[in-house]
């Protein structure tokens, strides 16, 4: 293998795909050898060693399976990978032991740090709530990142023997206290002009800790995508979450 990694982008005409093509072209040691979008024949993927998938949930599993069949490692940003799809992929990867697949629900390194910091802080605070804000075109709520953050916090609280978050609310007919994710309140704001933002608010007697991350532009995902491309070939099998490549 040469020092340069040849890369193909699937979903190259989309918002994330086109930004990713620019980032790959600008990155040292990476060479963009193929751009594919809906209806294109993936062929030999331009001879790529690594493919990146930013498509749609209905297309991503078939694209990834196509790459794995050809022993091409894949970095996946597309959402919608449920347990059944992950299981099918794991079985396929067992037949291709040199191939790595990274499925990263969030490539923003700051967002991964926010989750990690929140997980560290969780055991020290009686109260905690998660507030995520996204653009008004987002179709699902709460965001996958917010739900995962809440689950990590709940797990850390559980391990520390903390009980439920204190909350005297007795009536809430309109759902003002937000969603309940493993006992952690999660609130979703949808505002035109925003991109992806999250705040984790901790409270204890006489103090507050706020951990906040903001993605203002989809270029914020690119350092994580490029890091994924650089490392995926060294991590055979399936990895879910870029944090595992970053030692977080
Ligand atoms: P988009 O709609 O702008 O782009 C999707 C592209 O995929 C389109 O160009 C479409 O033509 C193409 N496509 C559809 N079917 C295809 C197929 N069978 N083969 C090849 N291309 C196909 O969407 P987007 O905003 O770029 O987001 C893409 C995905 O990435 C979504 O699932 C989104 O939620 C996810 N996303 C992930 C992260 C992350 O950090 N992991 C960040 C942002 C977005």
PDB file of C-alpha atoms and ligand atoms in Angstrom:
ATOM      1  CA  UNK A   1       0.000   0.000   0.000  1.00  0.00           C
ATOM      2  CA  UNK A   2       1.310   3.457  -0.907  1.00  0.00           C
ATOM      3  CA  UNK A   3       1.287   6.394   1.507  1.00  0.00           C
ATOM      4  CA  UNK A   4      -1.553   8.034  -0.417  1.00  0.00           C
ATOM      5  CA  UNK A   5      -5.057   6.778   0.345  1.00  0.00           C
ATOM      6  CA  UNK A   6      -7.357   6.690  -2.694  1.00  0.00           C
ATOM      7  CA  UNK A   7     -10.885   7.739  -1.724  1.00  0.00           C
ATOM      8  CA  UNK A   8     -14.319   7.516  -3.371  1.00  0.00           C
ATOM      9  CA  UNK A   9     -17.314   9.549  -2.183  1.00  0.00           C
ATOM     10  CA  UNK A  10     -20.837   8.099  -2.522  1.00  0.00           C
ATOM     11  CA  UNK A  11     -23.573  10.735  -2.320  1.00  0.00           C
ATOM     12  CA  UNK A  12     -21.087  13.215  -3.798  1.00  0.00           C
ATOM     13  CA  UNK A  13     -23.750  15.661  -5.030  1.00  0.00           C
ATOM     14  CA  UNK A  14     -25.386  16.017  -1.602  1.00  0.00           C
ATOM     15  CA  UNK A  15     -24.717  18.648   1.066  1.00  0.00           C
ATOM     16  CA  UNK A  16     -22.321  16.505   3.104  1.00  0.00           C
ATOM     17  CA  UNK A  17     -20.954  14.620   0.060  1.00  0.00           C
ATOM     18  CA  UNK A  18     -19.919  17.757  -1.830  1.00  0.00           C
ATOM     19  CA  UNK A  19     -18.269  19.289   1.259  1.00  0.00           C
ATOM     20  CA  UNK A  20     -16.518  15.945   1.802  1.00  0.00           C
ATOM     21  CA  UNK A  21     -15.164  15.907  -1.788  1.00  0.00           C
ATOM     22  CA  UNK A  22     -13.610  19.343  -1.183  1.00  0.00           C
ATOM     23  CA  UNK A  23     -12.147  18.214   2.156  1.00  0.00           C
ATOM     24  CA  UNK A  24     -10.631  15.051   0.638  1.00  0.00           C
ATOM     25  CA  UNK A  25      -9.103  17.053  -2.203  1.00  0.00           C
ATOM     26  CA  UNK A  26      -7.572  19.479   0.320  1.00  0.00           C
ATOM     27  CA  UNK A  27      -6.243  16.791   2.699  1.00  0.00           C
ATOM     28  CA  UNK A  28      -2.594  15.720   2.672  1.00  0.00           C
ATOM     29  CA  UNK A  29      -2.104  12.102   1.703  1.00  0.00           C
ATOM     30  CA  UNK A  30      -5.647  11.580   0.343  1.00  0.00           C
ATOM     31  CA  UNK A  31      -6.608  11.445  -3.349  1.00  0.00           C
ATOM     32  CA  UNK A  32     -10.203  11.687  -4.571  1.00  0.00           C
ATOM     33  CA  UNK A  33     -10.590   8.996  -7.243  1.00  0.00           C
ATOM     34  CA  UNK A  34     -14.384   8.730  -7.588  1.00  0.00           C
ATOM     35  CA  UNK A  35     -17.586  10.704  -7.060  1.00  0.00           C
ATOM     36  CA  UNK A  36     -20.859   8.784  -7.192  1.00  0.00           C
ATOM     37  CA  UNK A  37     -24.459   9.741  -6.676  1.00  0.00           C
ATOM     38  CA  UNK A  38     -27.889   8.162  -7.154  1.00  0.00           C
ATOM     39  CA  UNK A  39     -28.135   6.129 -10.362  1.00  0.00           C
ATOM     40  CA  UNK A  40     -24.361   5.905 -10.912  1.00  0.00           C
ATOM     41  CA  UNK A  41     -22.690   2.528 -11.424  1.00  0.00           C
ATOM     42  CA  UNK A  42     -20.196   2.190  -8.549  1.00  0.00           C
ATOM     43  CA  UNK A  43     -18.042  -0.068 -10.765  1.00  0.00           C
ATOM     44  CA  UNK A  44     -14.635  -0.597  -9.162  1.00  0.00           C
ATOM     45  CA  UNK A  45     -15.059   2.621  -7.105  1.00  0.00           C
ATOM     46  CA  UNK A  46     -12.240   4.187  -9.110  1.00  0.00           C
ATOM     47  CA  UNK A  47      -9.772   1.808  -7.454  1.00  0.00           C
ATOM     48  CA  UNK A  48     -10.442   3.441  -4.058  1.00  0.00           C
ATOM     49  CA  UNK A  49      -9.065   1.910  -0.861  1.00  0.00           C
ATOM     50  CA  UNK A  50     -11.622   3.787   1.219  1.00  0.00           C
ATOM     51  CA  UNK A  51     -15.174   4.867   0.317  1.00  0.00           C
ATOM     52  CA  UNK A  52     -17.214   7.482   2.182  1.00  0.00           C
ATOM     53  CA  UNK A  53     -21.019   7.161   2.270  1.00  0.00           C
ATOM     54  CA  UNK A  54     -23.178  10.266   2.845  1.00  0.00           C
ATOM     55  CA  UNK A  55     -26.401   9.178   1.169  1.00  0.00           C
ATOM     56  CA  UNK A  56     -29.859   8.299   2.546  1.00  0.00           C
ATOM     57  CA  UNK A  57     -30.833   5.634   5.102  1.00  0.00           C
ATOM     58  CA  UNK A  58     -32.578   3.544   2.415  1.00  0.00           C
ATOM     59  CA  UNK A  59     -29.442   3.388   0.219  1.00  0.00           C
ATOM     60  CA  UNK A  60     -26.543   3.302   2.654  1.00  0.00           C
ATOM     61  CA  UNK A  61     -26.599  -0.408   3.685  1.00  0.00           C
ATOM     62  CA  UNK A  62     -26.509  -1.592   0.038  1.00  0.00           C
ATOM     63  CA  UNK A  63     -23.696   0.843  -0.792  1.00  0.00           C
ATOM     64  CA  UNK A  64     -21.641  -0.328   2.182  1.00  0.00           C
ATOM     65  CA  UNK A  65     -22.269  -4.003   1.344  1.00  0.00           C
ATOM     66  CA  UNK A  66     -21.101  -3.328  -2.236  1.00  0.00           C
ATOM     67  CA  UNK A  67     -17.823  -1.811  -0.964  1.00  0.00           C
ATOM     68  CA  UNK A  68     -17.172  -4.551   1.605  1.00  0.00           C
ATOM     69  CA  UNK A  69     -17.707  -7.222  -1.089  1.00  0.00           C
ATOM     70  CA  UNK A  70     -14.868  -5.568  -3.015  1.00  0.00           C
ATOM     71  CA  UNK A  71     -12.619  -5.352   0.073  1.00  0.00           C
ATOM     72  CA  UNK A  72     -12.924  -1.561   0.189  1.00  0.00           C
ATOM     73  CA  UNK A  73     -13.088  -0.051   3.697  1.00  0.00           C
ATOM     74  CA  UNK A  74     -15.911   2.420   4.332  1.00  0.00           C
ATOM     75  CA  UNK A  75     -16.512   5.528   6.435  1.00  0.00           C
ATOM     76  CA  UNK A  76     -20.267   6.031   6.893  1.00  0.00           C
ATOM     77  CA  UNK A  77     -21.999   9.222   8.001  1.00  0.00           C
ATOM     78  CA  UNK A  78     -25.492   8.331   6.840  1.00  0.00           C
ATOM     79  CA  UNK A  79     -28.016   7.861   9.648  1.00  0.00           C
ATOM     80  CA  UNK A  80     -30.566   5.062  10.076  1.00  0.00           C
ATOM     81  CA  UNK A  81     -28.334   2.101  10.973  1.00  0.00           C
ATOM     82  CA  UNK A  82     -30.466   0.030  13.353  1.00  0.00           C
ATOM     83  CA  UNK A  83     -29.359  -3.139  15.161  1.00  0.00           C
ATOM     84  CA  UNK A  84     -30.641  -5.468  12.416  1.00  0.00           C
ATOM     85  CA  UNK A  85     -28.659  -3.623   9.725  1.00  0.00           C
ATOM     86  CA  UNK A  86     -25.542  -3.577  11.915  1.00  0.00           C
ATOM     87  CA  UNK A  87     -25.867  -7.341  12.514  1.00  0.00           C
ATOM     88  CA  UNK A  88     -26.101  -8.046   8.777  1.00  0.00           C
ATOM     89  CA  UNK A  89     -23.012  -5.899   8.176  1.00  0.00           C
ATOM     90  CA  UNK A  90     -21.062  -7.641  10.972  1.00  0.00           C
ATOM     91  CA  UNK A  91     -21.806 -11.033   9.378  1.00  0.00           C
ATOM     92  CA  UNK A  92     -20.588  -9.780   6.015  1.00  0.00           C
ATOM     93  CA  UNK A  93     -17.431  -8.309   7.562  1.00  0.00           C
ATOM     94  CA  UNK A  94     -16.619 -11.673   9.166  1.00  0.00           C
ATOM     95  CA  UNK A  95     -15.985 -12.914   5.595  1.00  0.00           C
ATOM     96  CA  UNK A  96     -13.664  -9.970   4.809  1.00  0.00           C
ATOM     97  CA  UNK A  97     -11.243  -9.794   7.685  1.00  0.00           C
ATOM     98  CA  UNK A  98      -9.001  -7.037   6.311  1.00  0.00           C
ATOM     99  CA  UNK A  99     -11.872  -4.585   5.759  1.00  0.00           C
ATOM    100  CA  UNK A 100     -12.859  -1.860   8.220  1.00  0.00           C
ATOM    101  CA  UNK A 101     -16.179  -0.020   8.424  1.00  0.00           C
ATOM    102  CA  UNK A 102     -16.636   3.070  10.598  1.00  0.00           C
ATOM    103  CA  UNK A 103     -20.212   4.164  11.196  1.00  0.00           C
ATOM    104  CA  UNK A 104     -20.076   7.584  12.829  1.00  0.00           C
ATOM    105  CA  UNK A 105     -23.382   9.116  13.951  1.00  0.00           C
ATOM    106  CA  UNK A 106     -21.509  12.377  14.629  1.00  0.00           C
ATOM    107  CA  UNK A 107     -18.214  13.434  13.021  1.00  0.00           C
ATOM    108  CA  UNK A 108     -17.930  16.726  14.921  1.00  0.00           C
ATOM    109  CA  UNK A 109     -14.986  16.180  17.260  1.00  0.00           C
ATOM    110  CA  UNK A 110     -16.294  18.911  19.585  1.00  0.00           C
ATOM    111  CA  UNK A 111     -19.607  17.077  19.894  1.00  0.00           C
ATOM    112  CA  UNK A 112     -17.766  13.860  20.822  1.00  0.00           C
ATOM    113  CA  UNK A 113     -15.759  15.769  23.440  1.00  0.00           C
ATOM    114  CA  UNK A 114     -19.002  17.278  24.784  1.00  0.00           C
ATOM    115  CA  UNK A 115     -20.452  13.777  25.208  1.00  0.00           C
ATOM    116  CA  UNK A 116     -17.285  12.533  26.863  1.00  0.00           C
ATOM    117  CA  UNK A 117     -17.112  15.517  29.249  1.00  0.00           C
ATOM    118  CA  UNK A 118     -20.808  15.140  30.103  1.00  0.00           C
ATOM    119  CA  UNK A 119     -20.256  11.465  30.863  1.00  0.00           C
ATOM    120  CA  UNK A 120     -17.348  12.398  33.184  1.00  0.00           C
ATOM    121  CA  UNK A 121     -19.363  15.096  34.979  1.00  0.00           C
ATOM    122  CA  UNK A 122     -22.551  13.050  35.365  1.00  0.00           C
ATOM    123  CA  UNK A 123     -21.731  11.346  38.655  1.00  0.00           C
ATOM    124  CA  UNK A 124     -21.008  14.655  40.438  1.00  0.00           C
ATOM    125  CA  UNK A 125     -24.356  16.394  39.833  1.00  0.00           C
ATOM    126  CA  UNK A 126     -27.810  15.675  41.170  1.00  0.00           C
ATOM    127  CA  UNK A 127     -29.584  17.507  38.337  1.00  0.00           C
ATOM    128  CA  UNK A 128     -28.982  17.290  34.596  1.00  0.00           C
ATOM    129  CA  UNK A 129     -30.938  18.117  31.437  1.00  0.00           C
ATOM    130  CA  UNK A 130     -29.977  18.041  27.743  1.00  0.00           C
ATOM    131  CA  UNK A 131     -31.071  20.787  25.328  1.00  0.00           C
ATOM    132  CA  UNK A 132     -30.404  20.280  21.602  1.00  0.00           C
ATOM    133  CA  UNK A 133     -31.099  22.815  18.839  1.00  0.00           C
ATOM    134  CA  UNK A 134     -31.198  22.069  15.108  1.00  0.00           C
ATOM    135  CA  UNK A 135     -32.354  23.689  11.875  1.00  0.00           C
ATOM    136  CA  UNK A 136     -36.080  23.578  11.225  1.00  0.00           C
ATOM    137  CA  UNK A 137     -35.667  21.026   8.382  1.00  0.00           C
ATOM    138  CA  UNK A 138     -34.627  18.209  10.720  1.00  0.00           C
ATOM    139  CA  UNK A 139     -37.266  15.454  10.648  1.00  0.00           C
ATOM    140  CA  UNK A 140     -36.456  13.503  13.823  1.00  0.00           C
ATOM    141  CA  UNK A 141     -36.324  14.497  17.495  1.00  0.00           C
ATOM    142  CA  UNK A 142     -34.478  14.278  19.749  1.00  0.00           C
ATOM    143  CA  UNK A 143     -31.222  14.134  17.761  1.00  0.00           C
ATOM    144  CA  UNK A 144     -29.258  10.898  17.889  1.00  0.00           C
ATOM    145  CA  UNK A 145     -26.449  12.763  19.650  1.00  0.00           C
ATOM    146  CA  UNK A 146     -28.802  14.079  22.354  1.00  0.00           C
ATOM    147  CA  UNK A 147     -30.327  10.653  22.940  1.00  0.00           C
ATOM    148  CA  UNK A 148     -26.882   9.053  23.139  1.00  0.00           C
ATOM    149  CA  UNK A 149     -25.626  11.772  25.516  1.00  0.00           C
ATOM    150  CA  UNK A 150     -28.634  11.170  27.787  1.00  0.00           C
ATOM    151  CA  UNK A 151     -28.015   7.405  27.781  1.00  0.00           C
ATOM    152  CA  UNK A 152     -24.316   7.840  28.631  1.00  0.00           C
ATOM    153  CA  UNK A 153     -25.245  10.207  31.486  1.00  0.00           C
ATOM    154  CA  UNK A 154     -27.917   7.804  32.756  1.00  0.00           C
ATOM    155  CA  UNK A 155     -25.404   4.950  32.723  1.00  0.00           C
ATOM    156  CA  UNK A 156     -22.796   7.009  34.625  1.00  0.00           C
ATOM    157  CA  UNK A 157     -25.422   8.059  37.205  1.00  0.00           C
ATOM    158  CA  UNK A 158     -26.535   4.483  37.593  1.00  0.00           C
ATOM    159  CA  UNK A 159     -22.945   3.275  38.151  1.00  0.00           C
ATOM    160  CA  UNK A 160     -22.481   6.033  40.767  1.00  0.00           C
ATOM    161  CA  UNK A 161     -25.664   5.020  42.551  1.00  0.00           C
ATOM    162  CA  UNK A 162     -27.461   8.323  41.908  1.00  0.00           C
ATOM    163  CA  UNK A 163     -31.243   8.211  42.005  1.00  0.00           C
ATOM    164  CA  UNK A 164     -33.692   9.966  39.694  1.00  0.00           C
ATOM    165  CA  UNK A 165     -33.093  13.662  38.898  1.00  0.00           C
ATOM    166  CA  UNK A 166     -35.047  15.783  41.389  1.00  0.00           C
ATOM    167  CA  UNK A 167     -38.243  17.154  39.843  1.00  0.00           C
ATOM    168  CA  UNK A 168     -41.370  18.179  41.728  1.00  0.00           C
ATOM    169  CA  UNK A 169     -43.501  18.572  38.570  1.00  0.00           C
ATOM    170  CA  UNK A 170     -46.953  17.088  39.125  1.00  0.00           C
ATOM    171  CA  UNK A 171     -48.846  18.320  36.080  1.00  0.00           C
ATOM    172  CA  UNK A 172     -47.442  18.784  32.575  1.00  0.00           C
ATOM    173  CA  UNK A 173     -50.307  18.333  30.094  1.00  0.00           C
ATOM    174  CA  UNK A 174     -48.381  19.962  27.212  1.00  0.00           C
ATOM    175  CA  UNK A 175     -45.098  18.091  27.618  1.00  0.00           C
ATOM    176  CA  UNK A 176     -43.145  21.164  28.747  1.00  0.00           C
ATOM    177  CA  UNK A 177     -40.668  18.988  30.648  1.00  0.00           C
ATOM    178  CA  UNK A 178     -39.466  17.449  27.367  1.00  0.00           C
ATOM    179  CA  UNK A 179     -38.703  13.849  26.447  1.00  0.00           C
ATOM    180  CA  UNK A 180     -37.578  11.308  29.022  1.00  0.00           C
ATOM    181  CA  UNK A 181     -34.539   9.373  27.758  1.00  0.00           C
ATOM    182  CA  UNK A 182     -33.513   6.807  30.372  1.00  0.00           C
ATOM    183  CA  UNK A 183     -34.734   9.218  33.056  1.00  0.00           C
ATOM    184  CA  UNK A 184     -32.864  12.263  31.675  1.00  0.00           C
ATOM    185  CA  UNK A 185     -35.013  15.164  30.387  1.00  0.00           C
ATOM    186  CA  UNK A 186     -34.150  16.024  26.761  1.00  0.00           C
ATOM    187  CA  UNK A 187     -35.479  19.158  25.043  1.00  0.00           C
ATOM    188  CA  UNK A 188     -35.409  19.728  21.271  1.00  0.00           C
ATOM    189  CA  UNK A 189     -35.524  23.223  19.727  1.00  0.00           C
ATOM    190  CA  UNK A 190     -36.062  23.654  15.967  1.00  0.00           C
ATOM    191  CA  UNK A 191     -35.013  27.088  14.688  1.00  0.00           C
ATOM    192  CA  UNK A 192     -34.471  28.354  11.169  1.00  0.00           C
ATOM    193  CA  UNK A 193     -30.879  29.509  10.723  1.00  0.00           C
ATOM    194  CA  UNK A 194     -29.351  27.091  13.229  1.00  0.00           C
ATOM    195  CA  UNK A 195     -27.246  24.046  12.272  1.00  0.00           C
ATOM    196  CA  UNK A 196     -26.533  21.620  15.158  1.00  0.00           C
ATOM    197  CA  UNK A 197     -26.103  22.683  18.789  1.00  0.00           C
ATOM    198  CA  UNK A 198     -26.274  20.976  22.152  1.00  0.00           C
ATOM    199  CA  UNK A 199     -26.033  22.030  25.761  1.00  0.00           C
ATOM    200  CA  UNK A 200     -25.804  19.752  28.781  1.00  0.00           C
ATOM    201  CA  UNK A 201     -26.873  21.588  31.945  1.00  0.00           C
ATOM    202  CA  UNK A 202     -25.772  20.203  35.296  1.00  0.00           C
ATOM    203  CA  UNK A 203     -26.943  21.524  38.660  1.00  0.00           C
ATOM    204  CA  UNK A 204     -26.044  20.965  42.303  1.00  0.00           C
ATOM    205  CA  UNK A 205     -26.613  23.024  45.459  1.00  0.00           C
ATOM    206  CA  UNK A 206     -25.083  26.476  44.838  1.00  0.00           C
ATOM    207  CA  UNK A 207     -23.500  25.760  41.413  1.00  0.00           C
ATOM    208  CA  UNK A 208     -24.073  25.014  37.757  1.00  0.00           C
ATOM    209  CA  UNK A 209     -21.954  23.445  35.034  1.00  0.00           C
ATOM    210  CA  UNK A 210     -22.842  23.952  31.372  1.00  0.00           C
ATOM    211  CA  UNK A 211     -21.153  21.978  28.595  1.00  0.00           C
ATOM    212  CA  UNK A 212     -22.014  23.306  25.153  1.00  0.00           C
ATOM    213  CA  UNK A 213     -21.076  22.541  21.572  1.00  0.00           C
ATOM    214  CA  UNK A 214     -22.084  24.394  18.388  1.00  0.00           C
ATOM    215  CA  UNK A 215     -21.703  23.282  14.772  1.00  0.00           C
ATOM    216  CA  UNK A 216     -22.203  26.459  12.723  1.00  0.00           C
ATOM    217  CA  UNK A 217     -21.322  24.892   9.374  1.00  0.00           C
ATOM    218  CA  UNK A 218     -20.977  21.395   7.940  1.00  0.00           C
ATOM    219  CA  UNK A 219     -17.222  21.982   7.513  1.00  0.00           C
ATOM    220  CA  UNK A 220     -17.115  21.298  11.283  1.00  0.00           C
ATOM    221  CA  UNK A 221     -17.642  17.600  10.450  1.00  0.00           C
ATOM    222  CA  UNK A 222     -14.693  17.402   8.052  1.00  0.00           C
ATOM    223  CA  UNK A 223     -11.723  16.932  10.445  1.00  0.00           C
ATOM    224  CA  UNK A 224     -13.592  13.929  11.862  1.00  0.00           C
ATOM    225  CA  UNK A 225     -14.384  12.525   8.404  1.00  0.00           C
ATOM    226  CA  UNK A 226     -10.753  12.867   7.306  1.00  0.00           C
ATOM    227  CA  UNK A 227      -9.501  11.263  10.539  1.00  0.00           C
ATOM    228  CA  UNK A 228     -11.939   8.394   9.935  1.00  0.00           C
ATOM    229  CA  UNK A 229     -10.588   7.886   6.406  1.00  0.00           C
ATOM    230  CA  UNK A 230      -6.997   7.867   7.654  1.00  0.00           C
ATOM    231  CA  UNK A 231      -7.713   5.281  10.366  1.00  0.00           C
ATOM    232  CA  UNK A 232     -10.431   2.980   9.007  1.00  0.00           C
ATOM    233  CA  UNK A 233      -7.949   0.698   7.198  1.00  0.00           C
ATOM    234  CA  UNK A 234      -6.157   0.028  10.506  1.00  0.00           C
ATOM    235  CA  UNK A 235      -9.388  -1.000  12.269  1.00  0.00           C
ATOM    236  CA  UNK A 236     -10.739  -4.152  10.632  1.00  0.00           C
ATOM    237  CA  UNK A 237     -14.354  -5.063  11.406  1.00  0.00           C
ATOM    238  CA  UNK A 238     -17.140  -2.731  12.477  1.00  0.00           C
ATOM    239  CA  UNK A 239     -16.621   0.353  14.637  1.00  0.00           C
ATOM    240  CA  UNK A 240     -19.632   2.457  15.656  1.00  0.00           C
ATOM    241  CA  UNK A 241     -18.600   5.937  16.779  1.00  0.00           C
ATOM    242  CA  UNK A 242     -15.524   7.980  15.819  1.00  0.00           C
ATOM    243  CA  UNK A 243     -14.747   8.351  19.541  1.00  0.00           C
ATOM    244  CA  UNK A 244     -13.221   4.855  19.434  1.00  0.00           C
ATOM    245  CA  UNK A 245     -10.537   6.103  16.977  1.00  0.00           C
ATOM    246  CA  UNK A 246      -9.849   9.189  19.112  1.00  0.00           C
ATOM    247  CA  UNK A 247      -9.289   7.442  22.439  1.00  0.00           C
ATOM    248  CA  UNK A 248     -12.236   9.199  24.074  1.00  0.00           C
TER     249      UNK A 248
HETATM  250  P1  LIG B   1     -28.437  15.244   1.036  1.00  0.00           P
HETATM  251  O1  LIG B   1     -29.863  14.902   0.758  1.00  0.00           O
HETATM  252  O2  LIG B   1     -27.965  16.624   0.754  1.00  0.00           O
HETATM  253  O3  LIG B   1     -27.490  14.245   0.190  1.00  0.00           O
HETATM  254  C1  LIG B   1     -27.737  12.878  -0.001  1.00  0.00           C
HETATM  255  C2  LIG B   1     -27.160  12.517  -1.380  1.00  0.00           C
HETATM  256  O4  LIG B   1     -27.233  11.092  -1.516  1.00  0.00           O
HETATM  257  C3  LIG B   1     -27.952  13.143  -2.536  1.00  0.00           C
HETATM  258  O5  LIG B   1     -27.061  13.770  -3.434  1.00  0.00           O
HETATM  259  C4  LIG B   1     -28.638  11.941  -3.168  1.00  0.00           C
HETATM  260  O6  LIG B   1     -28.836  12.086  -4.568  1.00  0.00           O
HETATM  261  C5  LIG B   1     -27.620  10.848  -2.867  1.00  0.00           C
HETATM  262  N1  LIG B   1     -28.151   9.476  -2.977  1.00  0.00           N
HETATM  263  C6  LIG B   1     -29.398   9.024  -2.695  1.00  0.00           C
HETATM  264  N2  LIG B   1     -29.483   7.706  -2.950  1.00  0.00           N
HETATM  265  C7  LIG B   1     -28.265   7.324  -3.399  1.00  0.00           C
HETATM  266  C8  LIG B   1     -27.721   6.082  -3.823  1.00  0.00           C
HETATM  267  N3  LIG B   1     -28.462   4.951  -3.861  1.00  0.00           N
HETATM  268  N4  LIG B   1     -26.419   6.030  -4.212  1.00  0.00           N
HETATM  269  C9  LIG B   1     -25.653   7.146  -4.214  1.00  0.00           C
HETATM  270  N5  LIG B   1     -26.131   8.364  -3.829  1.00  0.00           N
HETATM  271  C10 LIG B   1     -27.412   8.437  -3.416  1.00  0.00           C
HETATM  272  O7  LIG B   1     -28.168  14.838   2.550  1.00  0.00           O
HETATM  273  P2  LIG B   1     -26.983  15.340   3.494  1.00  0.00           P
HETATM  274  O8  LIG B   1     -27.415  16.532   4.252  1.00  0.00           O
HETATM  275  O9  LIG B   1     -25.725  15.399   2.703  1.00  0.00           O
HETATM  276  O10 LIG B   1     -26.921  14.142   4.553  1.00  0.00           O
HETATM  277  C11 LIG B   1     -26.584  12.816   4.151  1.00  0.00           C
HETATM  278  C12 LIG B   1     -26.648  11.895   5.345  1.00  0.00           C
HETATM  279  O11 LIG B   1     -25.629  12.254   6.285  1.00  0.00           O
HETATM  280  C13 LIG B   1     -27.957  11.964   6.140  1.00  0.00           C
HETATM  281  O12 LIG B   1     -28.298  10.668   6.583  1.00  0.00           O
HETATM  282  C14 LIG B   1     -27.614  12.879   7.305  1.00  0.00           C
HETATM  283  O13 LIG B   1     -28.439  12.666   8.438  1.00  0.00           O
HETATM  284  C15 LIG B   1     -26.198  12.447   7.573  1.00  0.00           C
HETATM  285  N6  LIG B   1     -25.354  13.388   8.322  1.00  0.00           N
HETATM  286  C16 LIG B   1     -24.450  12.840   9.169  1.00  0.00           C
HETATM  287  C17 LIG B   1     -23.562  13.644   9.860  1.00  0.00           C
HETATM  288  C18 LIG B   1     -22.551  13.008  10.769  1.00  0.00           C
HETATM  289  O14 LIG B   1     -21.785  13.710  11.456  1.00  0.00           O
HETATM  290  N7  LIG B   1     -22.491  11.685  10.813  1.00  0.00           N
HETATM  291  C19 LIG B   1     -23.597  15.036   9.700  1.00  0.00           C
HETATM  292  C20 LIG B   1     -24.538  15.566   8.817  1.00  0.00           C
HETATM  293  C21 LIG B   1     -25.403  14.737   8.130  1.00  0.00           C
END
